[in-house]
PDB file of C-alpha atoms and ligand atoms in Angstrom:
ATOM      1  CA  MET O   1      11.501  27.896   5.131  1.00  0.00           C
ATOM      2  CA  ALA O   2      11.139  24.233   5.836  1.00  0.00           C
ATOM      3  CA  GLY O   3       7.493  24.580   6.903  1.00  0.00           C
ATOM      4  CA  ASN O   4       4.769  23.836   4.420  1.00  0.00           C
ATOM      5  CA  GLY O   5       1.751  24.060   6.653  1.00  0.00           C
ATOM      6  CA  GLU O   6      -0.193  26.016   4.078  1.00  0.00           C
ATOM      7  CA  THR O   7       0.091  23.364   1.400  1.00  0.00           C
ATOM      8  CA  ASN O   8      -3.459  22.557   0.484  1.00  0.00           C
ATOM      9  CA  GLY O   9      -3.674  19.088  -0.960  1.00  0.00           C
ATOM     10  CA  VAL O  10      -1.138  16.888  -2.636  1.00  0.00           C
ATOM     11  CA  ALA O  11       2.536  17.734  -2.658  1.00  0.00           C
ATOM     12  CA  ARG O  12       4.121  18.292  -6.027  1.00  0.00           C
ATOM     13  CA  GLU O  13       7.578  17.214  -6.942  1.00  0.00           C
ATOM     14  CA  GLU O  14       8.698  20.747  -7.741  1.00  0.00           C
ATOM     15  CA  GLU O  15       7.972  21.806  -4.161  1.00  0.00           C
ATOM     16  CA  GLY O  16      10.731  19.437  -3.057  1.00  0.00           C
ATOM     17  CA  GLN O  17       8.496  17.589  -0.590  1.00  0.00           C
ATOM     18  CA  LYS O  18       9.913  14.412   0.833  1.00  0.00           C
ATOM     19  CA  ARG O  19       7.366  13.556   3.488  1.00  0.00           C
ATOM     20  CA  VAL O  20       5.586  10.254   2.999  1.00  0.00           C
ATOM     21  CA  GLY O  21       2.720   9.152   5.215  1.00  0.00           C
ATOM     22  CA  VAL O  22       2.148   5.765   6.794  1.00  0.00           C
ATOM     23  CA  LEU O  23      -1.399   5.095   7.984  1.00  0.00           C
ATOM     24  CA  ALA O  24      -0.822   4.443  11.679  1.00  0.00           C
ATOM     25  CA  LEU O  25      -4.199   3.250  12.997  1.00  0.00           C
ATOM     26  CA  GLN O  26      -3.205  -0.407  13.386  1.00  0.00           C
ATOM     27  CA  GLY O  27      -0.749  -2.873  11.879  1.00  0.00           C
ATOM     28  CA  ASP O  28       2.937  -2.742  10.988  1.00  0.00           C
ATOM     29  CA  PHE O  29       3.340   0.935  10.168  1.00  0.00           C
ATOM     30  CA  ARG O  30       6.574   1.313  12.175  1.00  0.00           C
ATOM     31  CA  GLU O  31       8.523  -1.015   9.891  1.00  0.00           C
ATOM     32  CA  HIS O  32       7.534   1.035   6.844  1.00  0.00           C
ATOM     33  CA  ALA O  33       8.463   4.267   8.604  1.00  0.00           C
ATOM     34  CA  GLU O  34      11.896   2.907   9.430  1.00  0.00           C
ATOM     35  CA  ILE O  35      12.602   1.910   5.825  1.00  0.00           C
ATOM     36  CA  LEU O  36      11.412   5.286   4.525  1.00  0.00           C
ATOM     37  CA  ARG O  37      13.751   7.024   6.958  1.00  0.00           C
ATOM     38  CA  GLY O  38      16.611   4.836   5.712  1.00  0.00           C
ATOM     39  CA  LEU O  39      15.833   5.965   2.173  1.00  0.00           C
ATOM     40  CA  GLY O  40      16.096   9.630   3.132  1.00  0.00           C
ATOM     41  CA  VAL O  41      12.367  10.326   3.307  1.00  0.00           C
ATOM     42  CA  GLU O  42      10.592  11.752   6.356  1.00  0.00           C
ATOM     43  CA  PRO O  43       7.850   9.332   7.484  1.00  0.00           C
ATOM     44  CA  VAL O  44       4.648  10.870   8.830  1.00  0.00           C
ATOM     45  CA  GLU O  45       2.329   8.753  10.991  1.00  0.00           C
ATOM     46  CA  VAL O  46      -1.176   9.413   9.711  1.00  0.00           C
ATOM     47  CA  ARG O  47      -3.982   9.183  12.291  1.00  0.00           C
ATOM     48  CA  ALA O  48      -6.216  12.049  11.249  1.00  0.00           C
ATOM     49  CA  VAL O  49      -7.311  13.715   8.031  1.00  0.00           C
ATOM     50  CA  GLU O  50      -5.102  16.779   8.734  1.00  0.00           C
ATOM     51  CA  ASP O  51      -2.026  14.531   8.672  1.00  0.00           C
ATOM     52  CA  LEU O  52      -2.542  14.004   4.921  1.00  0.00           C
ATOM     53  CA  GLU O  53      -1.629  17.607   4.175  1.00  0.00           C
ATOM     54  CA  GLY O  54       1.374  18.005   1.955  1.00  0.00           C
ATOM     55  CA  LEU O  55       2.309  14.323   1.773  1.00  0.00           C
ATOM     56  CA  ALA O  56       4.164  13.064  -1.295  1.00  0.00           C
ATOM     57  CA  GLY O  57       2.553   9.635  -0.862  1.00  0.00           C
ATOM     58  CA  ILE O  58       0.912   7.381   1.703  1.00  0.00           C
ATOM     59  CA  ILE O  59       1.380   3.730   2.630  1.00  0.00           C
ATOM     60  CA  VAL O  60      -1.568   1.712   3.971  1.00  0.00           C
ATOM     61  CA  PRO O  61       0.187  -1.085   5.879  1.00  0.00           C
ATOM     62  CA  GLY O  62      -0.533  -4.701   6.695  1.00  0.00           C
ATOM     63  CA  GLY O  63      -2.595  -5.529   9.758  1.00  0.00           C
ATOM     64  CA  GLU O  64      -6.267  -6.411   9.950  1.00  0.00           C
ATOM     65  CA  SER O  65      -8.231  -4.833   7.136  1.00  0.00           C
ATOM     66  CA  THR O  66     -11.586  -4.996   8.957  1.00  0.00           C
ATOM     67  CA  THR O  67     -10.134  -3.182  11.991  1.00  0.00           C
ATOM     68  CA  ILE O  68      -8.247  -0.626   9.902  1.00  0.00           C
ATOM     69  CA  GLY O  69     -11.368  -0.085   7.775  1.00  0.00           C
ATOM     70  CA  LYS O  70     -13.577   0.626  10.796  1.00  0.00           C
ATOM     71  CA  MET O  71     -10.974   2.992  12.245  1.00  0.00           C
ATOM     72  CA  MET O  72     -10.722   4.766   8.900  1.00  0.00           C
ATOM     73  CA  VAL O  73     -14.475   5.299   8.928  1.00  0.00           C
ATOM     74  CA  SER O  74     -14.520   6.700  12.479  1.00  0.00           C
ATOM     75  CA  SER O  75     -11.493   8.961  11.902  1.00  0.00           C
ATOM     76  CA  GLY O  76     -12.772  10.273   8.571  1.00  0.00           C
ATOM     77  CA  LEU O  77      -9.698   8.856   6.844  1.00  0.00           C
ATOM     78  CA  LEU O  78     -11.710   6.597   4.537  1.00  0.00           C
ATOM     79  CA  ASP O  79     -13.028   9.678   2.748  1.00  0.00           C
ATOM     80  CA  GLY O  80      -9.819  11.588   3.457  1.00  0.00           C
ATOM     81  CA  ILE O  81      -7.583   9.067   1.698  1.00  0.00           C
ATOM     82  CA  ARG O  82     -10.069   8.731  -1.176  1.00  0.00           C
ATOM     83  CA  SER O  83     -10.002  12.444  -1.665  1.00  0.00           C
ATOM     84  CA  TYR O  84      -6.197  12.511  -1.418  1.00  0.00           C
ATOM     85  CA  TYR O  85      -6.013   9.744  -4.060  1.00  0.00           C
ATOM     86  CA  TYR O  86      -8.472  11.355  -6.467  1.00  0.00           C
ATOM     87  CA  LYS O  87      -6.453  14.570  -6.340  1.00  0.00           C
ATOM     88  CA  GLY O  88      -3.515  12.503  -7.617  1.00  0.00           C
ATOM     89  CA  GLY O  89      -1.950  11.481  -4.294  1.00  0.00           C
ATOM     90  CA  PRO O  90       0.156   8.305  -4.544  1.00  0.00           C
ATOM     91  CA  VAL O  91      -1.026   5.346  -2.429  1.00  0.00           C
ATOM     92  CA  TRP O  92       0.649   1.996  -1.686  1.00  0.00           C
ATOM     93  CA  GLY O  93      -1.344  -0.764   0.046  1.00  0.00           C
ATOM     94  CA  THR O  94       0.479  -3.785   1.468  1.00  0.00           C
ATOM     95  CA  CYS O  95      -1.461  -6.897   2.491  1.00  0.00           C
ATOM     96  CA  ALA O  96      -4.421  -5.514   4.515  1.00  0.00           C
ATOM     97  CA  GLY O  97      -3.750  -2.285   2.588  1.00  0.00           C
ATOM     98  CA  MET O  98      -4.209  -4.201  -0.668  1.00  0.00           C
ATOM     99  CA  VAL O  99      -7.570  -5.514   0.575  1.00  0.00           C
ATOM    100  CA  LEU O 100      -8.624  -1.964   1.464  1.00  0.00           C
ATOM    101  CA  ALA O 101      -7.492  -0.596  -1.914  1.00  0.00           C
ATOM    102  CA  ALA O 102      -9.770  -2.961  -3.853  1.00  0.00           C
ATOM    103  CA  SER O 103     -13.133  -1.955  -5.237  1.00  0.00           C
ATOM    104  CA  ALA O 104     -14.807  -5.239  -4.265  1.00  0.00           C
ATOM    105  CA  THR O 105     -14.234  -8.288  -2.086  1.00  0.00           C
ATOM    106  CA  THR O 106     -15.384 -11.888  -2.472  1.00  0.00           C
ATOM    107  CA  GLY O 107     -15.966 -11.966   1.309  1.00  0.00           C
ATOM    108  CA  PRO O 108     -18.427 -10.341   3.705  1.00  0.00           C
ATOM    109  CA  ARG O 109     -18.994  -6.596   3.448  1.00  0.00           C
ATOM    110  CA  GLN O 110     -16.325  -4.437   5.014  1.00  0.00           C
ATOM    111  CA  PRO O 111     -15.321  -0.803   4.523  1.00  0.00           C
ATOM    112  CA  LEU O 112     -13.017  -0.493   1.498  1.00  0.00           C
ATOM    113  CA  LEU O 113     -11.262   2.493  -0.010  1.00  0.00           C
ATOM    114  CA  GLY O 114     -12.171   1.101  -3.438  1.00  0.00           C
ATOM    115  CA  LEU O 115      -9.361   2.861  -5.292  1.00  0.00           C
ATOM    116  CA  MET O 116      -8.454   0.014  -7.593  1.00  0.00           C
ATOM    117  CA  ASN O 117     -10.597  -1.722 -10.121  1.00  0.00           C
ATOM    118  CA  ALA O 118     -10.158  -5.221  -8.688  1.00  0.00           C
ATOM    119  CA  LEU O 119     -11.894  -8.064  -6.899  1.00  0.00           C
ATOM    120  CA  VAL O 120      -9.925  -9.144  -3.835  1.00  0.00           C
ATOM    121  CA  GLU O 121      -9.973 -12.472  -2.042  1.00  0.00           C
ATOM    122  CA  ARG O 122      -9.172 -11.609   1.546  1.00  0.00           C
ATOM    123  CA  ASN O 123      -7.111 -14.318   3.305  1.00  0.00           C
ATOM    124  CA  GLY O 124      -6.885 -15.812  -0.182  1.00  0.00           C
ATOM    125  CA  PHE O 125      -3.912 -17.987   0.699  1.00  0.00           C
ATOM    126  CA  GLY O 126      -5.038 -18.401   4.288  1.00  0.00           C
ATOM    127  CA  ARG O 127      -6.842 -21.657   4.241  1.00  0.00           C
ATOM    128  CA  GLN O 128      -3.989 -23.519   2.565  1.00  0.00           C
ATOM    129  CA  VAL O 129      -0.973 -21.966   4.251  1.00  0.00           C
ATOM    130  CA  HIS O 130      -1.032 -19.335   6.950  1.00  0.00           C
ATOM    131  CA  SER O 131       2.232 -17.746   5.936  1.00  0.00           C
ATOM    132  CA  PHE O 132       4.974 -18.521   3.465  1.00  0.00           C
ATOM    133  CA  GLU O 133       7.749 -16.979   1.428  1.00  0.00           C
ATOM    134  CA  ALA O 134       7.992 -17.073  -2.345  1.00  0.00           C
ATOM    135  CA  ASP O 135      10.536 -15.788  -4.831  1.00  0.00           C
ATOM    136  CA  LEU O 136       8.520 -13.613  -7.151  1.00  0.00           C
ATOM    137  CA  GLU O 137       9.177 -12.474 -10.673  1.00  0.00           C
ATOM    138  CA  VAL O 138       8.189  -8.808 -10.701  1.00  0.00           C
ATOM    139  CA  ASP O 139       7.719  -6.710 -13.794  1.00  0.00           C
ATOM    140  CA  GLY O 140      10.501  -4.132 -13.934  1.00  0.00           C
ATOM    141  CA  PHE O 141      12.729  -5.919 -11.380  1.00  0.00           C
ATOM    142  CA  GLU O 142      15.900  -7.585 -12.673  1.00  0.00           C
ATOM    143  CA  GLU O 143      16.127 -10.118  -9.847  1.00  0.00           C
ATOM    144  CA  PRO O 144      13.311 -12.011  -8.091  1.00  0.00           C
ATOM    145  CA  PHE O 145      11.848 -10.466  -4.932  1.00  0.00           C
ATOM    146  CA  THR O 146      11.259 -12.626  -1.861  1.00  0.00           C
ATOM    147  CA  GLY O 147       7.649 -12.022  -0.860  1.00  0.00           C
ATOM    148  CA  VAL O 148       6.667 -12.646   2.763  1.00  0.00           C
ATOM    149  CA  PHE O 149       2.991 -13.640   2.757  1.00  0.00           C
ATOM    150  CA  ILE O 150       1.026 -13.587   6.025  1.00  0.00           C
ATOM    151  CA  ARG O 151      -2.667 -14.498   5.723  1.00  0.00           C
ATOM    152  CA  ALA O 152      -2.285 -12.762   2.427  1.00  0.00           C
ATOM    153  CA  PRO O 153      -4.939 -11.631  -0.035  1.00  0.00           C
ATOM    154  CA  PHE O 154      -4.786 -11.770  -3.800  1.00  0.00           C
ATOM    155  CA  PHE O 155      -6.664 -10.157  -6.648  1.00  0.00           C
ATOM    156  CA  GLU O 156      -8.864 -12.683  -8.362  1.00  0.00           C
ATOM    157  CA  ASP O 157      -9.750 -10.345 -11.219  1.00  0.00           C
ATOM    158  CA  VAL O 158      -8.506  -6.941 -12.255  1.00  0.00           C
ATOM    159  CA  GLY O 159     -10.232  -4.457 -14.510  1.00  0.00           C
ATOM    160  CA  PRO O 160      -9.054  -1.835 -16.990  1.00  0.00           C
ATOM    161  CA  GLY O 161      -6.397   0.534 -15.701  1.00  0.00           C
ATOM    162  CA  VAL O 162      -4.754  -2.080 -13.478  1.00  0.00           C
ATOM    163  CA  GLU O 163      -1.320  -3.314 -14.512  1.00  0.00           C
ATOM    164  CA  VAL O 164      -0.322  -6.672 -13.033  1.00  0.00           C
ATOM    165  CA  LEU O 165       3.271  -6.685 -11.728  1.00  0.00           C
ATOM    166  CA  SER O 166       3.485 -10.152 -10.193  1.00  0.00           C
ATOM    167  CA  LYS O 167       1.502 -13.353  -9.815  1.00  0.00           C
ATOM    168  CA  VAL O 168       1.634 -16.588  -7.839  1.00  0.00           C
ATOM    169  CA  GLY O 169       0.091 -19.049 -10.276  1.00  0.00           C
ATOM    170  CA  ASP O 170      -2.882 -17.121 -11.612  1.00  0.00           C
ATOM    171  CA  ARG O 171      -3.276 -15.054  -8.438  1.00  0.00           C
ATOM    172  CA  VAL O 172      -2.316 -11.405  -8.697  1.00  0.00           C
ATOM    173  CA  VAL O 173      -0.032 -10.440  -5.800  1.00  0.00           C
ATOM    174  CA  ALA O 174       1.350  -7.094  -7.000  1.00  0.00           C
ATOM    175  CA  ALA O 175      -0.276  -4.531  -9.250  1.00  0.00           C
ATOM    176  CA  ARG O 176      -0.336  -0.847  -9.985  1.00  0.00           C
ATOM    177  CA  GLY O 177      -2.441   1.895 -11.467  1.00  0.00           C
ATOM    178  CA  GLU O 178      -1.355   5.406 -12.323  1.00  0.00           C
ATOM    179  CA  ASN O 179      -0.944   6.613  -8.733  1.00  0.00           C
ATOM    180  CA  ILE O 180      -1.447   3.393  -6.807  1.00  0.00           C
ATOM    181  CA  LEU O 181       0.610   0.313  -5.977  1.00  0.00           C
ATOM    182  CA  VAL O 182      -0.505  -2.812  -4.123  1.00  0.00           C
ATOM    183  CA  THR O 183       1.427  -5.802  -2.819  1.00  0.00           C
ATOM    184  CA  ALA O 184      -0.145  -8.832  -1.132  1.00  0.00           C
ATOM    185  CA  PHE O 185       3.124  -9.530   0.706  1.00  0.00           C
ATOM    186  CA  HIS O 186       5.234  -7.534   3.193  1.00  0.00           C
ATOM    187  CA  PRO O 187       8.348  -5.853   1.743  1.00  0.00           C
ATOM    188  CA  GLU O 188       8.717  -3.972   5.060  1.00  0.00           C
ATOM    189  CA  LEU O 189       9.528  -7.272   6.809  1.00  0.00           C
ATOM    190  CA  THR O 190      12.603  -7.944   4.642  1.00  0.00           C
ATOM    191  CA  ASP O 191      15.910  -6.132   4.092  1.00  0.00           C
ATOM    192  CA  ASP O 192      15.067  -5.724   0.436  1.00  0.00           C
ATOM    193  CA  VAL O 193      14.013  -2.112  -0.088  1.00  0.00           C
ATOM    194  CA  ARG O 194      13.342  -2.349  -3.823  1.00  0.00           C
ATOM    195  CA  PHE O 195       9.550  -2.025  -3.478  1.00  0.00           C
ATOM    196  CA  HIS O 196       9.912   1.039  -1.275  1.00  0.00           C
ATOM    197  CA  GLU O 197      12.309   2.517  -3.834  1.00  0.00           C
ATOM    198  CA  TYR O 198       9.891   1.585  -6.619  1.00  0.00           C
ATOM    199  CA  PHE O 199       6.991   3.311  -4.838  1.00  0.00           C
ATOM    200  CA  LEU O 200       9.008   6.466  -4.193  1.00  0.00           C
ATOM    201  CA  ARG O 201      10.482   6.633  -7.702  1.00  0.00           C
ATOM    202  CA  GLU O 202       7.746   5.284  -9.977  1.00  0.00           C
ATOM    203  CA  VAL O 203       4.562   6.216  -8.130  1.00  0.00           C
ATOM    204  CA  CYS O 204       5.491   9.249  -5.984  1.00  0.00           C
ATOM    205  CA  SER O 205       8.098  10.592  -8.459  1.00  0.00           C
ATOM    206  CA  ILE O 206      10.531  11.579  -5.715  1.00  0.00           C
TER     207      ILE O 206
HETATM  208  N1  LIG C   1      -5.789 -11.078   6.048  1.00  0.00           N
HETATM  209  C1  LIG C   1      -5.590  -9.804   6.639  1.00  0.00           C
HETATM  210  C2  LIG C   1      -6.773  -8.884   6.373  1.00  0.00           C
HETATM  211  O1  LIG C   1      -7.654  -9.175   5.645  1.00  0.00           O
HETATM  212  C3  LIG C   1      -4.339  -9.142   6.123  1.00  0.00           C
HETATM  213  C4  LIG C   1      -3.137  -9.788   6.730  1.00  0.00           C
HETATM  214  C5  LIG C   1      -1.937  -8.906   6.760  1.00  0.00           C
HETATM  215  O2  LIG C   1      -2.007  -7.700   6.539  1.00  0.00           O
HETATM  216  N2  LIG C   1      -0.818  -9.501   7.062  1.00  0.00           N
HETATM  217  O3  LIG C   1      -6.784  -7.833   6.902  1.00  0.00           O
END
């Protein structure tokens, strides 16, 4: 009864699915998987298009967005994740994942998923400070969230359909659309699981 191999496409809440994917081509996917497990969700390491079947959501982790992008092209996952998203599949991009989620970059051409109407500045904080922590005010969170930024991007501009959740100065560092969330920082590198809970509850509806 537990099997759902025949599920074609995106899992629906009523099917009781609690499997959430973590793109596992490169980067810090293991940390996300561990937190998901702690929250009672089964993490699925996604390396091929077939792995997307029946997932209640997918996290695109931090790492190197150019490397992850190239590997997504060669594995077919660039189109696979786009298709998953456009069928209503929930996506969360952290750091490199936020770069990949954007529709355009200020930098050199690189493969992007282009799911979010936004212009991203890759390594936006990079030239000033390589990595830093900041206590962020986040829309919908009662207490500030400590963001760990590592060669982090930011959204310079966002278009219609993008709701800004947090900023550092005038730089957008967390945002969401109907079935997408992005964070420029790394919630998986802290003990604070509120962003993972937010993704599961507000974006995946599980
Ligand atoms: N600057 C990196 C990139 O563009 C992202 C860094 C990270 O994910 N920690 O891919």
